[in-house]
Coordinates of C-alpha atoms in Angstrom, one line a residue:
M1 CA 16.0 18.7 -34.2
S2 CA 17.4 15.5 -35.7
S3 CA 21.1 15.0 -35.0
V4 CA 23.3 15.3 -38.0
L5 CA 25.9 13.5 -35.9
S6 CA 24.0 10.3 -36.3
H7 CA 25.2 9.9 -39.9
D8 CA 28.3 7.8 -39.2
Q9 CA 30.2 8.8 -42.3
P10 CA 34.0 8.2 -42.2
R11 CA 36.2 11.3 -42.5
L12 CA 38.4 11.4 -45.5
A13 CA 42.0 10.4 -44.7
G14 CA 44.4 13.4 -44.8
T15 CA 44.0 16.8 -46.4
R16 CA 45.7 18.5 -49.3
A17 CA 48.8 20.5 -48.5
R18 CA 47.2 23.8 -49.7
L19 CA 43.5 24.2 -49.5
A20 CA 41.7 27.3 -50.8
K21 CA 39.3 28.7 -48.3
P22 CA 35.8 28.0 -49.6
E23 CA 33.3 30.9 -50.0
L24 CA 30.3 31.1 -47.7
L25 CA 27.4 32.1 -49.8
A26 CA 24.2 33.2 -47.9
P27 CA 20.7 34.0 -49.0
A28 CA 19.3 37.6 -48.7
G29 CA 15.6 38.0 -49.4
S30 CA 15.7 41.7 -48.5
L31 CA 18.2 44.5 -48.0
E32 CA 18.0 44.1 -44.2
K33 CA 18.7 40.4 -44.5
L34 CA 21.6 41.1 -46.8
K35 CA 23.2 43.3 -44.2
F36 CA 22.7 40.7 -41.5
A37 CA 24.1 37.9 -43.7
V38 CA 27.3 39.9 -44.5
H39 CA 27.7 41.2 -40.9
Y40 CA 27.5 37.6 -39.6
G41 CA 30.2 36.3 -41.9
A42 CA 29.0 35.6 -45.4
D43 CA 31.6 36.1 -48.1
A44 CA 28.9 36.6 -50.7
V45 CA 25.1 36.9 -50.8
Y46 CA 22.6 36.0 -53.5
I47 CA 19.5 38.1 -54.0
G48 CA 16.6 38.4 -56.4
G49 CA 15.8 41.4 -58.5
Q50 CA 12.2 42.3 -59.4
Q51 CA 12.4 40.2 -62.6
Y52 CA 13.7 36.8 -63.9
G53 CA 14.1 35.1 -60.5
L54 CA 12.5 32.1 -58.9
R55 CA 11.4 33.7 -55.6
S56 CA 8.7 36.1 -56.8
N57 CA 7.2 36.3 -53.3
A58 CA 10.4 37.5 -51.6
D59 CA 11.1 41.1 -50.9
N60 CA 13.1 41.4 -54.1
F61 CA 15.5 44.2 -54.7
S62 CA 15.1 47.4 -56.7
F63 CA 18.2 48.7 -58.5
D64 CA 18.7 51.4 -55.8
E65 CA 18.6 48.7 -53.1
M66 CA 21.1 46.6 -55.0
R67 CA 23.5 49.5 -55.1
E68 CA 23.1 50.1 -51.4
G69 CA 23.6 46.3 -50.8
V70 CA 26.7 46.2 -53.0
E71 CA 28.1 49.3 -51.1
F72 CA 27.5 47.7 -47.7
A73 CA 28.9 44.3 -48.7
A74 CA 32.1 45.9 -50.1
K75 CA 32.9 47.3 -46.7
Y76 CA 33.2 43.7 -45.5
G77 CA 35.0 42.5 -48.7
A78 CA 31.8 40.6 -49.7
K79 CA 30.1 40.2 -53.1
V80 CA 26.5 40.3 -54.3
F81 CA 25.1 37.8 -56.8
V82 CA 21.6 38.1 -58.4
A83 CA 19.4 35.1 -59.3
T84 CA 18.1 35.4 -62.8
N85 CA 17.3 31.7 -62.9
I86 CA 13.9 31.4 -64.5
Y87 CA 13.3 29.2 -67.5
A88 CA 12.1 31.9 -69.8
H89 CA 9.1 31.7 -72.1
Q90 CA 9.4 34.0 -75.2
E91 CA 7.5 36.8 -73.6
D92 CA 9.9 36.7 -70.6
L93 CA 12.9 37.8 -72.7
A94 CA 11.6 41.2 -73.6
G95 CA 13.9 43.7 -71.7
V96 CA 16.3 41.1 -70.4
A97 CA 19.3 42.7 -72.0
D98 CA 18.6 46.1 -70.4
Y99 CA 18.0 44.4 -67.1
L100 CA 21.4 42.7 -67.2
K101 CA 23.1 45.9 -68.1
E102 CA 21.5 47.6 -65.1
L103 CA 22.8 44.8 -62.9
E104 CA 26.3 45.3 -64.2
N105 CA 26.0 49.1 -63.6
A106 CA 24.8 48.5 -60.0
G107 CA 28.0 46.7 -59.2
I108 CA 26.6 43.1 -59.0
S109 CA 29.5 40.6 -59.2
A110 CA 27.6 37.7 -60.9
I111 CA 24.2 36.4 -62.0
I112 CA 22.9 32.9 -61.4
A113 CA 21.3 31.7 -64.6
A114 CA 19.8 28.5 -66.0
D115 CA 18.3 29.5 -69.4
P116 CA 20.9 29.5 -72.2
A117 CA 19.2 32.5 -73.7
I118 CA 19.9 34.5 -70.5
V119 CA 23.4 33.1 -70.2
E120 CA 24.3 34.1 -73.8
T121 CA 22.7 37.5 -73.5
A122 CA 24.6 38.3 -70.3
Q123 CA 27.9 37.3 -72.0
Q124 CA 27.1 39.6 -74.9
V125 CA 25.7 42.8 -73.2
A126 CA 27.2 42.7 -69.7
P127 CA 30.7 41.3 -69.9
K128 CA 31.7 42.4 -66.4
L129 CA 29.0 40.1 -64.9
E130 CA 30.2 36.6 -64.1
V131 CA 27.6 34.0 -65.1
H132 CA 27.2 31.2 -62.6
L133 CA 25.1 28.2 -63.8
S134 CA 22.0 27.7 -61.7
T135 CA 21.2 24.4 -59.9
Q136 CA 18.1 24.5 -62.1
Q137 CA 20.2 23.0 -64.9
S138 CA 20.5 19.8 -62.7
T139 CA 24.2 19.4 -63.5
M140 CA 25.4 16.0 -62.1
N141 CA 28.3 14.8 -64.2
W142 CA 31.7 16.1 -65.2
Q143 CA 31.0 16.1 -69.0
A144 CA 28.2 18.6 -68.4
V145 CA 30.5 20.7 -66.2
R146 CA 33.1 20.7 -68.9
F147 CA 30.5 21.8 -71.5
W148 CA 29.6 24.9 -69.4
K149 CA 33.2 25.7 -68.8
E150 CA 33.7 25.6 -72.6
E151 CA 30.7 28.0 -72.9
G152 CA 32.7 30.5 -70.8
L153 CA 31.1 30.0 -67.4
P154 CA 33.5 30.2 -64.4
R155 CA 31.2 28.4 -61.9
V156 CA 28.6 25.7 -61.9
V157 CA 26.0 25.4 -59.1
L158 CA 25.5 21.6 -58.9
A159 CA 22.2 19.8 -58.5
R160 CA 21.3 18.9 -55.0
E161 CA 21.3 15.3 -56.1
T162 CA 25.1 15.2 -56.7
S163 CA 27.1 12.9 -54.5
M164 CA 30.5 13.6 -52.9
D165 CA 32.2 11.1 -55.2
E166 CA 30.8 12.8 -58.3
I167 CA 32.0 16.2 -57.0
R168 CA 35.5 14.8 -56.6
E169 CA 35.4 13.4 -60.2
M170 CA 34.3 16.8 -61.5
K171 CA 37.1 18.6 -59.8
R172 CA 39.6 16.1 -60.9
R173 CA 38.6 16.4 -64.6
V174 CA 37.5 20.1 -65.0
D175 CA 39.3 23.2 -63.7
I176 CA 36.2 25.2 -62.7
E177 CA 34.5 26.6 -59.6
L178 CA 31.9 24.3 -58.0
E179 CA 29.1 25.6 -55.8
V180 CA 27.0 23.3 -53.7
F181 CA 24.1 23.7 -51.3
I182 CA 25.2 22.7 -47.9
H183 CA 22.2 23.8 -45.8
G184 CA 18.5 24.4 -46.1
A185 CA 15.4 23.1 -47.8
M186 CA 15.5 20.3 -50.3
C187 CA 13.1 20.0 -53.2
S188 CA 11.0 16.9 -53.6
S189 CA 11.5 17.3 -57.4
V190 CA 14.9 17.0 -59.2
S191 CA 16.5 20.4 -58.4
G192 CA 13.3 22.3 -58.5
R193 CA 11.8 20.9 -61.7
C194 CA 8.3 20.7 -60.3
V195 CA 5.0 21.0 -62.2
L196 CA 2.7 20.4 -59.2
S197 CA 2.5 24.1 -58.5
N198 CA 1.5 24.8 -62.1
H199 CA -1.1 22.0 -62.0
F200 CA -2.7 22.9 -58.7
T201 CA -2.5 26.7 -58.6
D202 CA -1.4 27.9 -62.1
R203 CA 1.7 29.2 -60.5
D204 CA 4.9 28.3 -62.4
S205 CA 7.6 26.9 -60.2
N206 CA 10.2 27.6 -62.9
R207 CA 9.2 31.1 -63.4
G208 CA 9.2 32.2 -59.8
G209 CA 5.7 31.2 -58.5
C210 CA 6.2 28.0 -56.6
C211 CA 3.3 27.5 -54.1
Q212 CA 5.3 24.8 -52.1
S213 CA 2.7 22.2 -52.9
C214 CA 5.1 19.5 -51.5
R215 CA 4.4 21.0 -48.0
W216 CA 0.6 20.5 -48.3
K217 CA -1.3 17.7 -46.5
Y218 CA -2.5 14.9 -48.8
D219 CA -4.8 12.0 -48.6
L220 CA -4.7 8.9 -50.8
K221 CA -7.8 8.2 -52.8
A222 CA -9.2 5.8 -55.4
D223 CA -12.5 6.4 -57.1
E224 CA -13.1 9.3 -54.8
R225 CA -12.8 7.1 -51.8
S226 CA -10.0 7.4 -49.3
V227 CA -7.9 4.3 -49.2
A228 CA -5.5 5.4 -46.5
D229 CA -5.5 4.0 -43.0
P230 CA -8.2 5.9 -41.2
E231 CA -5.9 6.1 -38.2
M232 CA -3.2 7.7 -40.2
N233 CA -2.8 11.5 -40.4
L234 CA -2.8 13.3 -43.7
F235 CA 0.7 13.2 -45.1
T236 CA 3.0 15.6 -47.0
M237 CA 5.6 15.0 -49.7
S238 CA 8.1 17.2 -47.9
S239 CA 11.8 16.4 -47.6
K240 CA 13.9 16.8 -44.5
D241 CA 16.3 19.8 -44.6
L242 CA 20.0 19.6 -45.6
C243 CA 22.7 20.2 -43.0
M244 CA 26.4 19.5 -43.7
I245 CA 28.1 21.4 -40.9
D246 CA 29.4 18.1 -39.5
H247 CA 31.0 17.2 -42.9
L248 CA 32.7 20.4 -43.9
P249 CA 36.2 18.7 -44.0
D250 CA 34.8 16.2 -46.6
L251 CA 33.4 19.1 -48.7
I252 CA 36.6 21.1 -48.5
D253 CA 38.8 18.1 -49.4
A254 CA 36.5 17.3 -52.3
G255 CA 37.3 20.7 -53.7
V256 CA 34.0 22.6 -53.3
D257 CA 34.6 26.3 -53.9
S258 CA 31.4 27.8 -52.6
F259 CA 29.2 26.6 -49.7
K260 CA 25.6 27.8 -50.4
I261 CA 22.9 28.2 -47.8
E262 CA 19.3 28.0 -49.0
G263 CA 16.7 30.4 -47.7
R264 CA 15.9 33.7 -49.4
M265 CA 12.4 33.4 -47.8
K266 CA 13.8 32.7 -44.3
S267 CA 13.9 35.1 -41.4
I268 CA 16.8 37.3 -40.3
H269 CA 17.1 35.1 -37.2
Y270 CA 17.5 32.1 -39.4
V271 CA 20.1 33.7 -41.7
A272 CA 22.2 35.1 -38.9
S273 CA 22.1 31.9 -36.8
V274 CA 23.1 29.6 -39.7
V275 CA 25.7 31.9 -41.3
N276 CA 27.3 32.5 -37.9
A277 CA 27.6 28.8 -37.2
Y278 CA 29.1 27.9 -40.6
R279 CA 31.4 30.9 -40.5
Q280 CA 32.9 29.7 -37.3
A281 CA 33.2 26.1 -38.5
I282 CA 34.9 27.0 -41.8
D283 CA 37.3 29.4 -40.0
S284 CA 38.1 26.8 -37.3
Y285 CA 38.9 24.1 -39.8
M286 CA 41.0 26.3 -42.1
D287 CA 43.0 27.6 -39.1
N288 CA 43.8 24.1 -37.9
P289 CA 42.6 21.2 -40.1
E290 CA 44.4 18.5 -38.0
G291 CA 42.9 19.7 -34.7
Y292 CA 39.4 20.5 -36.0
A293 CA 36.4 19.3 -34.1
L294 CA 32.7 20.1 -34.4
R295 CA 31.5 22.3 -31.5
S296 CA 28.2 21.6 -29.9
E297 CA 27.3 25.3 -29.8
W298 CA 27.3 25.4 -33.6
L299 CA 24.7 22.7 -33.8
E300 CA 22.7 24.3 -31.0
D301 CA 22.6 27.6 -32.9
I302 CA 21.4 25.9 -36.0
G303 CA 18.8 24.0 -34.0
K304 CA 17.5 27.2 -32.6
A305 CA 16.6 28.4 -36.1
A306 CA 15.8 25.1 -37.8
N307 CA 12.2 24.4 -39.0
R308 CA 12.5 20.8 -40.0
P309 CA 14.5 17.6 -39.2
L310 CA 18.0 17.6 -40.8
N311 CA 20.0 15.1 -42.9
T312 CA 22.9 15.0 -45.3
G313 CA 20.9 14.8 -48.6
F314 CA 22.5 13.0 -51.5
F315 CA 26.1 13.5 -50.5
Y316 CA 26.7 10.0 -49.1
T317 CA 23.7 7.9 -50.2
T318 CA 20.4 8.3 -52.0
P319 CA 17.8 9.3 -49.5
G320 CA 15.0 6.8 -48.9
A321 CA 11.5 7.0 -47.4
E322 CA 12.9 7.8 -44.0
E323 CA 14.3 11.1 -45.2
H324 CA 10.9 12.5 -46.0
I325 CA 8.4 14.1 -43.6
Y326 CA 5.1 12.3 -43.7
E327 CA 3.5 13.7 -40.5
P328 CA 2.5 17.3 -40.2
E329 CA 5.5 19.5 -39.7
E330 CA 6.4 21.4 -36.6
K331 CA 6.6 24.8 -38.3
A332 CA 8.0 26.9 -35.5
A333 CA 11.6 26.9 -34.5
P334 CA 12.2 26.7 -30.7
F335 CA 13.3 30.3 -30.5
D336 CA 11.9 33.6 -31.8
F337 CA 13.8 36.7 -33.0
A338 CA 12.8 39.2 -30.2
A339 CA 15.0 42.3 -30.9
V340 CA 18.1 43.6 -32.6
V341 CA 20.6 45.9 -30.9
T342 CA 20.9 49.4 -32.3
E343 CA 23.1 51.0 -29.7
Y344 CA 25.1 50.2 -26.6
D345 CA 26.4 52.6 -23.9
E346 CA 29.6 51.2 -22.5
D347 CA 29.5 53.6 -19.5
T348 CA 26.1 52.6 -18.3
G349 CA 25.8 49.1 -19.8
I350 CA 22.4 50.1 -21.3
A351 CA 21.5 48.7 -24.6
T352 CA 19.0 50.1 -27.0
V353 CA 17.1 47.4 -28.9
Q354 CA 14.5 47.5 -31.7
Q355 CA 11.6 45.2 -30.9
R356 CA 10.8 42.4 -33.4
N357 CA 8.7 40.2 -31.1
F358 CA 6.9 40.5 -27.8
F359 CA 9.0 40.4 -24.6
R360 CA 8.8 41.8 -21.1
P361 CA 10.8 42.3 -17.9
G362 CA 11.7 39.0 -16.2
M363 CA 11.8 37.0 -19.4
E364 CA 14.9 35.0 -20.1
V365 CA 16.5 36.0 -23.4
E366 CA 19.8 35.2 -25.3
F367 CA 22.0 37.7 -27.0
F368 CA 24.3 36.5 -29.8
G369 CA 26.6 38.2 -32.3
P370 CA 29.2 37.3 -34.9
G371 CA 32.1 35.0 -34.0
G372 CA 30.2 33.1 -31.3
R373 CA 29.6 35.8 -28.8
R374 CA 26.5 34.9 -26.8
F375 CA 25.1 35.0 -23.3
V376 CA 21.7 34.4 -21.5
Q377 CA 20.1 36.8 -19.0
R378 CA 16.7 38.0 -17.8
V379 CA 15.3 41.3 -19.0
G380 CA 15.4 43.9 -16.2
D381 CA 13.6 47.2 -16.0
M382 CA 12.8 48.6 -19.4
T383 CA 12.2 52.1 -20.7
D384 CA 11.4 53.7 -24.0
V385 CA 13.9 56.2 -25.5
E386 CA 12.2 59.1 -23.6
G387 CA 12.8 57.3 -20.3
N388 CA 9.2 56.2 -19.7
S389 CA 8.9 52.9 -17.8
L390 CA 7.6 49.9 -19.8
E391 CA 5.9 46.8 -18.6
V392 CA 5.9 45.0 -22.0
A393 CA 7.5 45.4 -25.4
R394 CA 4.5 44.8 -27.8
H395 CA 4.9 47.4 -30.5
P396 CA 6.8 46.4 -33.7
L397 CA 10.1 48.2 -34.2
Q398 CA 9.7 50.2 -30.9
L399 CA 13.1 51.3 -29.5
I400 CA 13.6 50.0 -25.9
R401 CA 16.4 50.4 -23.4
F402 CA 17.5 48.1 -20.6
R403 CA 20.7 47.0 -19.0
T404 CA 22.6 44.0 -20.4
E405 CA 24.9 41.8 -18.2
H406 CA 27.6 41.8 -20.9
P407 CA 28.6 44.3 -23.7
V408 CA 26.6 44.0 -26.9
A409 CA 27.0 45.7 -30.3
P410 CA 24.8 47.0 -33.1
L411 CA 23.2 44.1 -35.1
D412 CA 23.6 41.7 -32.2
I413 CA 20.4 39.7 -32.0
M414 CA 18.2 39.0 -28.9
R415 CA 16.1 35.8 -29.1
K416 CA 13.6 34.2 -26.7
R417 CA 12.4 30.7 -26.3
I418 CA 9.0 30.0 -27.7
G419 CA 6.3 28.9 -25.2

């Protein structure tokens, strides 16, 4: 993991007397991920329905699942947003009005939209739905922000290419909510406006079919001959991932209203780890801005789930060649999601966990939960729920019991080191 602490950016001097607490907005590619994101501290989650979104390969939500997700989130005081952020062709618009009405009826708080046709339709047929402008609109200046405010939108999701100075100028000139990506994958094209996927695979990036062609391995050729150094590996066009946990005070002081984590296609382990770290960091700063300090365990938790090297994107400077990944990526994070706690017996200290990855007695594992609870132990004797002794946990979703050295709670996660 590349250290985000190496970016020697100066802290902004002083803080405003009254700072609104920013929203922590997390991705949820499935109903189960939604529940983990909210349980681990998200104030809001964004999901995809089965139409009009840019992640057609995610486990997108049916209307019944949306209603269940809204009900679950409401217990935590959290909201649910739905991405309807495609750029629509004419045939895509059939049925969009009915779809938006169903979102409103399901209790969805807002949609994230890019196409003016979808924006206008939502305002006309589903007035209880807030419309947040998608990052797909590549908004990077205050005049554009003002335009969308005048169109009746309460929030703009800024392009990933926006700088900290530009954000300050927007907040100074326009009274509107600003949402920015603060963690996750960066796009090699301007805020997702990629045509390579269409060209290579006939899958439209801007209609939900991105094939992630920037992650492929490439050679450099002229006249069918390779002109690359024969000693050089094939290269990618992939960007390093964004991580702003070390710069939350700057973002808050600039007036950012919503901190957005990318990753509807990411794992439960990733979502829980990253949301947990940012939740603690935001709360710590808001409780005591003057005494705030980044904690090493927050970076460690992010590192245990990170798939790529990290940087600060466009916030402080325009990324150069050093901010791209040219060598083949190390895909696997250093830790795997091994199990999730379903029950805990305080009298016996026995936890029941649901298996998500292979583990066995004697293996060192780490438990963690919301708010920074975590501990490391070795797995002891294991049984199934009928009391039969087990030598290995190899069956997906199998319920397994063993003693934990400290109390755990439902939805706590057990992870193991890879290798």
